[in-house]
PDB file of N, CA and C in Angstrom:
ATOM      1  N   MET A 936       7.853  12.309 -14.082  1.00 92.00           N
ATOM      2  CA  MET A 936       7.345  11.117 -13.416  1.00 92.00           C
ATOM      3  C   MET A 936       6.975  11.435 -11.973  1.00 92.00           C
ATOM      4  N   PRO A 937       5.831  10.940 -11.546  1.00 97.00           N
ATOM      5  CA  PRO A 937       5.471  11.173 -10.145  1.00 97.00           C
ATOM      6  C   PRO A 937       6.334  10.318  -9.218  1.00 97.00           C
ATOM      7  N   THR A 938       6.448  10.767  -7.983  1.00 98.00           N
ATOM      8  CA  THR A 938       7.151   9.972  -6.977  1.00 98.00           C
ATOM      9  C   THR A 938       6.150   9.533  -5.917  1.00 98.00           C
ATOM     10  N   VAL A 939       6.475   8.402  -5.296  1.00 98.00           N
ATOM     11  CA  VAL A 939       5.696   7.918  -4.163  1.00 98.00           C
ATOM     12  C   VAL A 939       6.663   7.741  -3.012  1.00 98.00           C
ATOM     13  N   THR A 940       6.356   8.361  -1.900  1.00 98.00           N
ATOM     14  CA  THR A 940       7.138   8.193  -0.684  1.00 98.00           C
ATOM     15  C   THR A 940       6.412   7.188   0.182  1.00 98.00           C
ATOM     16  N   PHE A 941       7.056   6.055   0.422  1.00 98.00           N
ATOM     17  CA  PHE A 941       6.498   5.022   1.289  1.00 98.00           C
ATOM     18  C   PHE A 941       7.079   5.201   2.682  1.00 98.00           C
ATOM     19  N   ILE A 942       6.208   5.228   3.683  1.00 98.00           N
ATOM     20  CA  ILE A 942       6.626   5.304   5.084  1.00 98.00           C
ATOM     21  C   ILE A 942       6.387   3.934   5.686  1.00 98.00           C
ATOM     22  N   GLY A 943       7.466   3.302   6.132  1.00 96.00           N
ATOM     23  CA  GLY A 943       7.360   1.956   6.678  1.00 96.00           C
ATOM     24  C   GLY A 943       8.099   1.814   7.979  1.00 96.00           C
ATOM     25  N   PRO A 944       8.254   0.584   8.439  1.00 92.00           N
ATOM     26  CA  PRO A 944       8.878   0.354   9.738  1.00 92.00           C
ATOM     27  C   PRO A 944      10.366   0.691   9.784  1.00 92.00           C
ATOM     28  N   HIS A 945      10.989   0.828   8.628  1.00 90.00           N
ATOM     29  CA  HIS A 945      12.423   1.119   8.585  1.00 90.00           C
ATOM     30  C   HIS A 945      12.704   2.500   8.012  1.00 90.00           C
ATOM     31  N   GLY A 946      11.732   3.388   8.096  1.00 95.00           N
ATOM     32  CA  GLY A 946      11.916   4.742   7.593  1.00 95.00           C
ATOM     33  C   GLY A 946      11.137   4.983   6.324  1.00 95.00           C
ATOM     34  N   THR A 947      11.630   5.898   5.501  1.00 98.00           N
ATOM     35  CA  THR A 947      10.940   6.245   4.266  1.00 98.00           C
ATOM     36  C   THR A 947      11.780   5.856   3.055  1.00 98.00           C
ATOM     37  N   LYS A 948      11.083   5.621   1.958  1.00 98.00           N
ATOM     38  CA  LYS A 948      11.736   5.326   0.692  1.00 98.00           C
ATOM     39  C   LYS A 948      10.951   6.040  -0.398  1.00 98.00           C
ATOM     40  N   VAL A 949      11.654   6.835  -1.195  1.00 98.00           N
ATOM     41  CA  VAL A 949      11.031   7.583  -2.283  1.00 98.00           C
ATOM     42  C   VAL A 949      11.382   6.892  -3.597  1.00 98.00           C
ATOM     43  N   VAL A 950      10.361   6.580  -4.393  1.00 98.00           N
ATOM     44  CA  VAL A 950      10.585   5.901  -5.664  1.00 98.00           C
ATOM     45  C   VAL A 950       9.792   6.594  -6.767  1.00 98.00           C
ATOM     46  N   GLU A 951      10.299   6.500  -7.988  1.00 97.00           N
ATOM     47  CA  GLU A 951       9.581   7.034  -9.132  1.00 97.00           C
ATOM     48  C   GLU A 951       8.554   6.020  -9.593  1.00 97.00           C
ATOM     49  N   ALA A 952       7.422   6.517 -10.031  1.00 97.00           N
ATOM     50  CA  ALA A 952       6.316   5.644 -10.430  1.00 97.00           C
ATOM     51  C   ALA A 952       5.943   5.890 -11.886  1.00 97.00           C
ATOM     52  N   GLU A 953       5.413   4.862 -12.494  1.00 94.00           N
ATOM     53  CA  GLU A 953       4.847   4.974 -13.832  1.00 94.00           C
ATOM     54  C   GLU A 953       3.355   5.281 -13.678  1.00 94.00           C
ATOM     55  N   PRO A 954       2.866   6.358 -14.274  1.00 95.00           N
ATOM     56  CA  PRO A 954       1.422   6.611 -14.201  1.00 95.00           C
ATOM     57  C   PRO A 954       0.644   5.395 -14.710  1.00 95.00           C
ATOM     58  N   GLY A 955      -0.390   5.021 -13.970  1.00 96.00           N
ATOM     59  CA  GLY A 955      -1.219   3.883 -14.339  1.00 96.00           C
ATOM     60  C   GLY A 955      -0.897   2.611 -13.590  1.00 96.00           C
ATOM     61  N   GLU A 956       0.300   2.511 -12.988  1.00 97.00           N
ATOM     62  CA  GLU A 956       0.600   1.303 -12.210  1.00 97.00           C
ATOM     63  C   GLU A 956      -0.012   1.438 -10.828  1.00 97.00           C
ATOM     64  N   THR A 957      -0.235   0.319 -10.181  1.00 97.00           N
ATOM     65  CA  THR A 957      -0.837   0.360  -8.847  1.00 97.00           C
ATOM     66  C   THR A 957       0.243   0.563  -7.790  1.00 97.00           C
ATOM     67  N   LEU A 958      -0.194   1.025  -6.632  1.00 98.00           N
ATOM     68  CA  LEU A 958       0.741   1.153  -5.506  1.00 98.00           C
ATOM     69  C   LEU A 958       1.358  -0.196  -5.162  1.00 98.00           C
ATOM     70  N   LEU A 959       0.564  -1.259  -5.216  1.00 98.00           N
ATOM     71  CA  LEU A 959       1.079  -2.584  -4.898  1.00 98.00           C
ATOM     72  C   LEU A 959       2.156  -3.014  -5.885  1.00 98.00           C
ATOM     73  N   ASP A 960       1.918  -2.823  -7.178  1.00 97.00           N
ATOM     74  CA  ASP A 960       2.932  -3.175  -8.179  1.00 97.00           C
ATOM     75  C   ASP A 960       4.218  -2.390  -7.953  1.00 97.00           C
ATOM     76  N   LEU A 961       4.074  -1.114  -7.667  1.00 98.00           N
ATOM     77  CA  LEU A 961       5.238  -0.266  -7.402  1.00 98.00           C
ATOM     78  C   LEU A 961       5.980  -0.745  -6.160  1.00 98.00           C
ATOM     79  N   ALA A 962       5.240  -1.044  -5.100  1.00 98.00           N
ATOM     80  CA  ALA A 962       5.865  -1.524  -3.862  1.00 98.00           C
ATOM     81  C   ALA A 962       6.617  -2.829  -4.103  1.00 98.00           C
ATOM     82  N   GLU A 963       6.009  -3.748  -4.820  1.00 96.00           N
ATOM     83  CA  GLU A 963       6.676  -5.025  -5.087  1.00 96.00           C
ATOM     84  C   GLU A 963       7.930  -4.827  -5.921  1.00 96.00           C
ATOM     85  N   ARG A 964       7.883  -3.941  -6.884  1.00 96.00           N
ATOM     86  CA  ARG A 964       9.040  -3.683  -7.750  1.00 96.00           C
ATOM     87  C   ARG A 964      10.216  -3.101  -6.970  1.00 96.00           C
ATOM     88  N   HIS A 965       9.922  -2.399  -5.877  1.00 97.00           N
ATOM     89  CA  HIS A 965      10.979  -1.737  -5.101  1.00 97.00           C
ATOM     90  C   HIS A 965      11.194  -2.363  -3.720  1.00 97.00           C
ATOM     91  N   ASP A 966      10.722  -3.575  -3.532  1.00 94.00           N
ATOM     92  CA  ASP A 966      10.907  -4.294  -2.265  1.00 94.00           C
ATOM     93  C   ASP A 966      10.390  -3.517  -1.059  1.00 94.00           C
ATOM     94  N   ILE A 967       9.236  -2.894  -1.225  1.00 97.00           N
ATOM     95  CA  ILE A 967       8.561  -2.194  -0.129  1.00 97.00           C
ATOM     96  C   ILE A 967       7.687  -3.216   0.592  1.00 97.00           C
ATOM     97  N   MET A 968       7.574  -3.109   1.900  1.00 96.00           N
ATOM     98  CA  MET A 968       6.884  -4.098   2.724  1.00 96.00           C
ATOM     99  C   MET A 968       5.357  -3.961   2.692  1.00 96.00           C
ATOM    100  N   MET A 969       4.780  -4.002   1.499  1.00 97.00           N
ATOM    101  CA  MET A 969       3.323  -3.975   1.361  1.00 97.00           C
ATOM    102  C   MET A 969       2.865  -5.401   1.077  1.00 97.00           C
ATOM    103  N   GLY A 970       2.050  -5.958   1.970  1.00 95.00           N
ATOM    104  CA  GLY A 970       1.578  -7.330   1.820  1.00 95.00           C
ATOM    105  C   GLY A 970       0.530  -7.463   0.736  1.00 95.00           C
ATOM    106  N   SER A 971       0.389  -8.695   0.261  1.00 94.00           N
ATOM    107  CA  SER A 971      -0.641  -8.951  -0.764  1.00 94.00           C
ATOM    108  C   SER A 971      -1.043 -10.420  -0.714  1.00 94.00           C
ATOM    109  N   ALA A 972      -1.792 -10.787   0.291  1.00 94.00           N
ATOM    110  CA  ALA A 972      -2.190 -12.181   0.489  1.00 94.00           C
ATOM    111  C   ALA A 972      -2.965 -12.740  -0.702  1.00 94.00           C
ATOM    112  N   CYS A 973      -3.733 -11.907  -1.376  1.00 94.00           N
ATOM    113  CA  CYS A 973      -4.547 -12.396  -2.501  1.00 94.00           C
ATOM    114  C   CYS A 973      -3.848 -12.202  -3.839  1.00 94.00           C
ATOM    115  N   GLY A 974      -2.660 -11.631  -3.837  1.00 92.00           N
ATOM    116  CA  GLY A 974      -1.955 -11.405  -5.086  1.00 92.00           C
ATOM    117  C   GLY A 974      -2.388 -10.150  -5.819  1.00 92.00           C
ATOM    118  N   GLY A 975      -3.132  -9.291  -5.149  1.00 94.00           N
ATOM    119  CA  GLY A 975      -3.505  -8.016  -5.750  1.00 94.00           C
ATOM    120  C   GLY A 975      -4.758  -8.035  -6.593  1.00 94.00           C
ATOM    121  N   VAL A 976      -5.714  -8.903  -6.242  1.00 96.00           N
ATOM    122  CA  VAL A 976      -6.957  -8.980  -7.023  1.00 96.00           C
ATOM    123  C   VAL A 976      -8.172  -8.476  -6.245  1.00 96.00           C
ATOM    124  N   CYS A 977      -7.954  -7.696  -5.219  1.00 96.00           N
ATOM    125  CA  CYS A 977      -9.027  -7.092  -4.414  1.00 96.00           C
ATOM    126  C   CYS A 977      -9.903  -8.148  -3.751  1.00 96.00           C
ATOM    127  N   ALA A 978      -9.241  -9.203  -3.230  1.00 95.00           N
ATOM    128  CA  ALA A 978      -9.980 -10.262  -2.543  1.00 95.00           C
ATOM    129  C   ALA A 978      -9.659 -10.295  -1.051  1.00 95.00           C
ATOM    130  N   CYS A 979      -8.851  -9.349  -0.579  1.00 94.00           N
ATOM    131  CA  CYS A 979      -8.524  -9.268   0.848  1.00 94.00           C
ATOM    132  C   CYS A 979      -8.242  -7.800   1.173  1.00 94.00           C
ATOM    133  N   SER A 980      -7.727  -7.534   2.333  1.00 95.00           N
ATOM    134  CA  SER A 980      -7.388  -6.154   2.693  1.00 95.00           C
ATOM    135  C   SER A 980      -5.936  -6.033   3.130  1.00 95.00           C
ATOM    136  N   SER A 981      -5.099  -6.984   2.741  1.00 96.00           N
ATOM    137  CA  SER A 981      -3.730  -7.008   3.259  1.00 96.00           C
ATOM    138  C   SER A 981      -2.829  -5.917   2.678  1.00 96.00           C
ATOM    139  N   CYS A 982      -3.205  -5.271   1.597  1.00 97.00           N
ATOM    140  CA  CYS A 982      -2.405  -4.168   1.055  1.00 97.00           C
ATOM    141  C   CYS A 982      -2.962  -2.810   1.511  1.00 97.00           C
ATOM    142  N   HIS A 983      -3.751  -2.842   2.576  1.00 97.00           N
ATOM    143  CA  HIS A 983      -4.328  -1.626   3.166  1.00 97.00           C
ATOM    144  C   HIS A 983      -3.203  -0.656   3.512  1.00 97.00           C
ATOM    145  N   CYS A 984      -3.362   0.588   3.104  1.00 98.00           N
ATOM    146  CA  CYS A 984      -2.365   1.616   3.404  1.00 98.00           C
ATOM    147  C   CYS A 984      -3.082   2.942   3.650  1.00 98.00           C
ATOM    148  N   TYR A 985      -2.321   3.909   4.149  1.00 98.00           N
ATOM    149  CA  TYR A 985      -2.850   5.250   4.392  1.00 98.00           C
ATOM    150  C   TYR A 985      -2.211   6.207   3.385  1.00 98.00           C
ATOM    151  N   VAL A 986      -3.023   6.891   2.609  1.00 98.00           N
ATOM    152  CA  VAL A 986      -2.510   7.879   1.672  1.00 98.00           C
ATOM    153  C   VAL A 986      -2.461   9.206   2.419  1.00 98.00           C
ATOM    154  N   ARG A 987      -1.265   9.582   2.853  1.00 98.00           N
ATOM    155  CA  ARG A 987      -1.073  10.779   3.684  1.00 98.00           C
ATOM    156  C   ARG A 987      -1.068  12.063   2.869  1.00 98.00           C
ATOM    157  N   GLN A 988      -0.595  11.993   1.632  1.00 98.00           N
ATOM    158  CA  GLN A 988      -0.611  13.164   0.755  1.00 98.00           C
ATOM    159  C   GLN A 988      -0.967  12.715  -0.651  1.00 98.00           C
ATOM    160  N   GLY A 989      -1.807  13.485  -1.323  1.00 98.00           N
ATOM    161  CA  GLY A 989      -2.191  13.202  -2.694  1.00 98.00           C
ATOM    162  C   GLY A 989      -3.508  12.470  -2.845  1.00 98.00           C
ATOM    163  N   LEU A 990      -4.204  12.223  -1.753  1.00 97.00           N
ATOM    164  CA  LEU A 990      -5.456  11.466  -1.792  1.00 97.00           C
ATOM    165  C   LEU A 990      -6.490  12.119  -2.712  1.00 97.00           C
ATOM    166  N   ALA A 991      -6.585  13.436  -2.668  1.00 96.00           N
ATOM    167  CA  ALA A 991      -7.593  14.142  -3.463  1.00 96.00           C
ATOM    168  C   ALA A 991      -7.359  13.988  -4.964  1.00 96.00           C
ATOM    169  N   ALA A 992      -6.135  13.706  -5.365  1.00 95.00           N
ATOM    170  CA  ALA A 992      -5.811  13.562  -6.785  1.00 95.00           C
ATOM    171  C   ALA A 992      -6.103  12.159  -7.318  1.00 95.00           C
ATOM    172  N   LEU A 993      -6.418  11.227  -6.424  1.00 95.00           N
ATOM    173  CA  LEU A 993      -6.674   9.846  -6.845  1.00 95.00           C
ATOM    174  C   LEU A 993      -8.127   9.673  -7.268  1.00 95.00           C
ATOM    175  N   PRO A 994      -8.371   8.717  -8.175  1.00 92.00           N
ATOM    176  CA  PRO A 994      -9.765   8.420  -8.527  1.00 92.00           C
ATOM    177  C   PRO A 994     -10.538   7.937  -7.306  1.00 92.00           C
ATOM    178  N   GLU A 995     -11.833   8.153  -7.328  1.00 94.00           N
ATOM    179  CA  GLU A 995     -12.682   7.723  -6.230  1.00 94.00           C
ATOM    180  C   GLU A 995     -12.618   6.199  -6.070  1.00 94.00           C
ATOM    181  N   MET A 996     -12.785   5.753  -4.869  1.00 96.00           N
ATOM    182  CA  MET A 996     -12.753   4.330  -4.545  1.00 96.00           C
ATOM    183  C   MET A 996     -13.945   3.611  -5.182  1.00 96.00           C
ATOM    184  N   SER A 997     -13.688   2.427  -5.736  1.00 97.00           N
ATOM    185  CA  SER A 997     -14.770   1.622  -6.305  1.00 97.00           C
ATOM    186  C   SER A 997     -15.556   0.940  -5.187  1.00 97.00           C
ATOM    187  N   ASP A 998     -16.732   0.429  -5.514  1.00 97.00           N
ATOM    188  CA  ASP A 998     -17.523  -0.310  -4.529  1.00 97.00           C
ATOM    189  C   ASP A 998     -16.777  -1.556  -4.062  1.00 97.00           C
ATOM    190  N   ALA A 999     -16.092  -2.237  -4.979  1.00 96.00           N
ATOM    191  CA  ALA A 999     -15.339  -3.456  -4.617  1.00 96.00           C
ATOM    192  C   ALA A 999     -14.235  -3.128  -3.615  1.00 96.00           C
ATOM    193  N   GLU A1000     -13.513  -2.032  -3.855  1.00 97.00           N
ATOM    194  CA  GLU A1000     -12.452  -1.636  -2.921  1.00 97.00           C
ATOM    195  C   GLU A1000     -13.045  -1.269  -1.571  1.00 97.00           C
ATOM    196  N   SER A1001     -14.132  -0.519  -1.579  1.00 97.00           N
ATOM    197  CA  SER A1001     -14.780  -0.116  -0.337  1.00 97.00           C
ATOM    198  C   SER A1001     -15.234  -1.336   0.467  1.00 97.00           C
ATOM    199  N   ASP A1002     -15.814  -2.319  -0.222  1.00 96.00           N
ATOM    200  CA  ASP A1002     -16.273  -3.538   0.453  1.00 96.00           C
ATOM    201  C   ASP A1002     -15.108  -4.286   1.087  1.00 96.00           C
ATOM    202  N   ARG A1003     -14.000  -4.405   0.380  1.00 96.00           N
ATOM    203  CA  ARG A1003     -12.824  -5.111   0.911  1.00 96.00           C
ATOM    204  C   ARG A1003     -12.176  -4.316   2.031  1.00 96.00           C
ATOM    205  N   LEU A1004     -12.152  -3.021   1.898  1.00 95.00           N
ATOM    206  CA  LEU A1004     -11.540  -2.185   2.930  1.00 95.00           C
ATOM    207  C   LEU A1004     -12.290  -2.299   4.245  1.00 95.00           C
ATOM    208  N   ASP A1005     -13.583  -2.591   4.174  1.00 93.00           N
ATOM    209  CA  ASP A1005     -14.375  -2.801   5.386  1.00 93.00           C
ATOM    210  C   ASP A1005     -13.842  -3.974   6.206  1.00 93.00           C
ATOM    211  N   MET A1006     -13.081  -4.867   5.580  1.00 91.00           N
ATOM    212  CA  MET A1006     -12.491  -6.010   6.280  1.00 91.00           C
ATOM    213  C   MET A1006     -11.169  -5.643   6.963  1.00 91.00           C
ATOM    214  N   GLY A1007     -10.642  -4.470   6.684  1.00 91.00           N
ATOM    215  CA  GLY A1007      -9.336  -4.059   7.196  1.00 91.00           C
ATOM    216  C   GLY A1007      -9.373  -3.666   8.661  1.00 91.00           C
ATOM    217  N   PHE A1008      -8.176  -3.522   9.224  1.00 93.00           N
ATOM    218  CA  PHE A1008      -8.010  -3.093  10.611  1.00 93.00           C
ATOM    219  C   PHE A1008      -7.605  -1.628  10.640  1.00 93.00           C
ATOM    220  N   ASP A1009      -8.152  -0.892  11.571  1.00 95.00           N
ATOM    221  CA  ASP A1009      -7.822   0.517  11.778  1.00 95.00           C
ATOM    222  C   ASP A1009      -8.019   1.343  10.501  1.00 95.00           C
ATOM    223  N   VAL A1010      -9.169   1.165   9.868  1.00 97.00           N
ATOM    224  CA  VAL A1010      -9.491   1.898   8.644  1.00 97.00           C
ATOM    225  C   VAL A1010      -9.766   3.360   9.003  1.00 97.00           C
ATOM    226  N   ARG A1011      -9.197   4.235   8.194  1.00 97.00           N
ATOM    227  CA  ARG A1011      -9.317   5.676   8.412  1.00 97.00           C
ATOM    228  C   ARG A1011      -9.854   6.342   7.145  1.00 97.00           C
ATOM    229  N   PRO A1012     -10.230   7.612   7.212  1.00 97.00           N
ATOM    230  CA  PRO A1012     -10.779   8.278   6.014  1.00 97.00           C
ATOM    231  C   PRO A1012      -9.811   8.312   4.824  1.00 97.00           C
ATOM    232  N   TYR A1013      -8.527   8.188   5.077  1.00 97.00           N
ATOM    233  CA  TYR A1013      -7.520   8.233   4.007  1.00 97.00           C
ATOM    234  C   TYR A1013      -6.942   6.845   3.723  1.00 97.00           C
ATOM    235  N   SER A1014      -7.677   5.793   4.111  1.00 98.00           N
ATOM    236  CA  SER A1014      -7.282   4.410   3.828  1.00 98.00           C
ATOM    237  C   SER A1014      -7.611   4.058   2.386  1.00 98.00           C
ATOM    238  N   ARG A1015      -6.728   3.285   1.771  1.00 98.00           N
ATOM    239  CA  ARG A1015      -6.966   2.736   0.437  1.00 98.00           C
ATOM    240  C   ARG A1015      -6.296   1.361   0.367  1.00 98.00           C
ATOM    241  N   LEU A1016      -6.639   0.601  -0.665  1.00 98.00           N
ATOM    242  CA  LEU A1016      -5.987  -0.674  -0.932  1.00 98.00           C
ATOM    243  C   LEU A1016      -4.951  -0.450  -2.028  1.00 98.00           C
ATOM    244  N   GLY A1017      -3.725  -0.861  -1.748  1.00 98.00           N
ATOM    245  CA  GLY A1017      -2.630  -0.644  -2.692  1.00 98.00           C
ATOM    246  C   GLY A1017      -2.861  -1.288  -4.046  1.00 98.00           C
ATOM    247  N   CYS A1018      -3.587  -2.399  -4.073  1.00 98.00           N
ATOM    248  CA  CYS A1018      -3.831  -3.087  -5.350  1.00 98.00           C
ATOM    249  C   CYS A1018      -4.836  -2.347  -6.217  1.00 98.00           C
ATOM    250  N   GLN A1019      -5.572  -1.413  -5.651  1.00 98.00           N
ATOM    251  CA  GLN A1019      -6.624  -0.708  -6.386  1.00 98.00           C
ATOM    252  C   GLN A1019      -6.276   0.733  -6.723  1.00 98.00           C
ATOM    253  N   VAL A1020      -5.258   1.284  -6.082  1.00 97.00           N
ATOM    254  CA  VAL A1020      -4.885   2.674  -6.323  1.00 97.00           C
ATOM    255  C   VAL A1020      -3.964   2.748  -7.531  1.00 97.00           C
ATOM    256  N   LYS A1021      -4.461   3.343  -8.602  1.00 96.00           N
ATOM    257  CA  LYS A1021      -3.631   3.560  -9.794  1.00 96.00           C
ATOM    258  C   LYS A1021      -3.006   4.945  -9.680  1.00 96.00           C
ATOM    259  N   ILE A1022      -1.710   4.976  -9.822  1.00 96.00           N
ATOM    260  CA  ILE A1022      -0.957   6.215  -9.681  1.00 96.00           C
ATOM    261  C   ILE A1022      -1.200   7.106 -10.900  1.00 96.00           C
ATOM    262  N   GLY A1023      -1.420   8.377 -10.613  1.00 95.00           N
ATOM    263  CA  GLY A1023      -1.624   9.351 -11.680  1.00 95.00           C
ATOM    264  C   GLY A1023      -0.353  10.151 -11.912  1.00 95.00           C
ATOM    265  N   THR A1024      -0.502  11.460 -11.947  1.00 96.00           N
ATOM    266  CA  THR A1024       0.652  12.331 -12.182  1.00 96.00           C
ATOM    267  C   THR A1024       1.054  13.116 -10.940  1.00 96.00           C
ATOM    268  N   THR A1025       0.346  12.892  -9.845  1.00 96.00           N
ATOM    269  CA  THR A1025       0.600  13.619  -8.599  1.00 96.00           C
ATOM    270  C   THR A1025       1.473  12.784  -7.669  1.00 96.00           C
ATOM    271  N   ASP A1026       2.430  13.431  -7.016  1.00 98.00           N
ATOM    272  CA  ASP A1026       3.255  12.749  -6.017  1.00 98.00           C
ATOM    273  C   ASP A1026       2.374  12.315  -4.853  1.00 98.00           C
ATOM    274  N   LEU A1027       2.708  11.162  -4.273  1.00 98.00           N
ATOM    275  CA  LEU A1027       1.951  10.609  -3.148  1.00 98.00           C
ATOM    276  C   LEU A1027       2.871  10.327  -1.977  1.00 98.00           C
ATOM    277  N   VAL A1028       2.304  10.379  -0.789  1.00 98.00           N
ATOM    278  CA  VAL A1028       2.971   9.895   0.424  1.00 98.00           C
ATOM    279  C   VAL A1028       2.057   8.827   1.003  1.00 98.00           C
ATOM    280  N   VAL A1029       2.596   7.619   1.146  1.00 98.00           N
ATOM    281  CA  VAL A1029       1.809   6.456   1.548  1.00 98.00           C
ATOM    282  C   VAL A1029       2.450   5.815   2.771  1.00 98.00           C
ATOM    283  N   GLU A1030       1.646   5.637   3.814  1.00 98.00           N
ATOM    284  CA  GLU A1030       2.114   4.961   5.029  1.00 98.00           C
ATOM    285  C   GLU A1030       1.607   3.525   5.027  1.00 98.00           C
ATOM    286  N   LEU A1031       2.513   2.590   5.240  1.00 98.00           N
ATOM    287  CA  LEU A1031       2.132   1.182   5.327  1.00 98.00           C
ATOM    288  C   LEU A1031       1.464   0.927   6.664  1.00 98.00           C
ATOM    289  N   THR A1032       0.429   0.100   6.665  1.00 97.00           N
ATOM    290  CA  THR A1032      -0.254  -0.242   7.914  1.00 97.00           C
ATOM    291  C   THR A1032       0.405  -1.455   8.555  1.00 97.00           C
ATOM    292  N   GLN A1033       0.167  -1.630   9.836  1.00 96.00           N
ATOM    293  CA  GLN A1033       0.683  -2.813  10.532  1.00 96.00           C
ATOM    294  C   GLN A1033       0.128  -4.087   9.909  1.00 96.00           C
ATOM    295  N   GLU A1034      -1.121  -4.044   9.482  1.00 94.00           N
ATOM    296  CA  GLU A1034      -1.760  -5.179   8.819  1.00 94.00           C
ATOM    297  C   GLU A1034      -0.970  -5.597   7.576  1.00 94.00           C
ATOM    298  N   SER A1035      -0.597  -4.632   6.780  1.00 96.00           N
ATOM    299  CA  SER A1035       0.122  -4.903   5.543  1.00 96.00           C
ATOM    300  C   SER A1035       1.541  -5.400   5.828  1.00 96.00           C
ATOM    301  N   ILE A1036       2.201  -4.798   6.797  1.00 95.00           N
ATOM    302  CA  ILE A1036       3.567  -5.202   7.151  1.00 95.00           C
ATOM    303  C   ILE A1036       3.575  -6.630   7.689  1.00 95.00           C
ATOM    304  N   ARG A1037       2.619  -6.974   8.551  1.00 94.00           N
ATOM    305  CA  ARG A1037       2.536  -8.354   9.078  1.00 94.00           C
ATOM    306  C   ARG A1037       2.333  -9.355   7.950  1.00 94.00           C
ATOM    307  N   THR A1038       1.470  -9.011   7.004  1.00 95.00           N
ATOM    308  CA  THR A1038       1.242  -9.901   5.867  1.00 95.00           C
ATOM    309  C   THR A1038       2.515 -10.051   5.048  1.00 95.00           C
ATOM    310  N   TRP A1039       3.232  -8.964   4.836  1.00 95.00           N
ATOM    311  CA  TRP A1039       4.483  -9.027   4.078  1.00 95.00           C
ATOM    312  C   TRP A1039       5.473  -9.979   4.758  1.00 95.00           C
ATOM    313  N   TYR A1040       5.595  -9.881   6.079  1.00 94.00           N
ATOM    314  CA  TYR A1040       6.494 -10.792   6.806  1.00 94.00           C
ATOM    315  C   TYR A1040       6.014 -12.239   6.693  1.00 94.00           C
ATOM    316  N   ASP A1041       4.702 -12.459   6.696  1.00 93.00           N
ATOM    317  CA  ASP A1041       4.181 -13.815   6.514  1.00 93.00           C
ATOM    318  C   ASP A1041       4.564 -14.354   5.136  1.00 93.00           C
ATOM    319  N   GLU A1042       4.607 -13.476   4.153  1.00 93.00           N
ATOM    320  CA  GLU A1042       4.979 -13.863   2.787  1.00 93.00           C
ATOM    321  C   GLU A1042       6.494 -13.987   2.610  1.00 93.00           C
ATOM    322  N   HIS A1043       7.276 -13.373   3.493  1.00 91.00           N
ATOM    323  CA  HIS A1043       8.739 -13.361   3.415  1.00 91.00           C
ATOM    324  C   HIS A1043       9.334 -13.777   4.770  1.00 91.00           C
ATOM    325  N   PRO A1044       9.088 -15.000   5.220  1.00 91.00           N
ATOM    326  CA  PRO A1044       9.557 -15.389   6.551  1.00 91.00           C
ATOM    327  C   PRO A1044      11.075 -15.316   6.715  1.00 91.00           C
ATOM    328  N   GLN A1045      11.813 -15.420   5.633  1.00 89.00           N
ATOM    329  CA  GLN A1045      13.269 -15.337   5.696  1.00 89.00           C
ATOM    330  C   GLN A1045      13.740 -13.955   6.124  1.00 89.00           C
ATOM    331  N   ALA A1046      12.885 -12.949   6.016  1.00 86.00           N
ATOM    332  CA  ALA A1046      13.247 -11.581   6.385  1.00 86.00           C
ATOM    333  C   ALA A1046      13.113 -11.338   7.886  1.00 86.00           C
ATOM    334  N   ARG A1047      12.472 -12.269   8.585  1.00 83.00           N
ATOM    335  CA  ARG A1047      12.322 -12.118  10.048  1.00 83.00           C
ATOM    336  C   ARG A1047      13.661 -12.360  10.719  1.00 83.00           C
ATOM    337  N   LYS A1048      13.947 -11.531  11.703  1.00 76.00           N
ATOM    338  CA  LYS A1048      15.177 -11.720  12.476  1.00 76.00           C
ATOM    339  C   LYS A1048      14.929 -12.751  13.553  1.00 76.00           C
ATOM    340  N   PRO A1049      15.896 -13.646  13.775  1.00 69.00           N
ATOM    341  CA  PRO A1049      15.705 -14.697  14.800  1.00 69.00           C
ATOM    342  C   PRO A1049      15.622 -14.122  16.206  1.00 69.00           C
TER     343      PRO A1049
END
């Protein structure tokens, strides 16, 4: 099974992934702070992340993903949308963006510290 290392505001978390599931589904299953304002249907850019390792092993970005990613903040050559990245057999290292973390907190206000 491939592993995905998520880099977030509280350090790193390594989790095992099922080939074919999306990064967003994996993040939600493991309580990773990846936001999803649209629910993972490629209608926003809130699950924007940086694929630090394993990018070359991923399928090419679709036109729909590229169009939505254009709406993101601080887009880089290794940016992808978590709802569109299907995990293969290669281990990945994924950094959460500030955009995604802010959205996650908006979706989980109880997690904010007073």
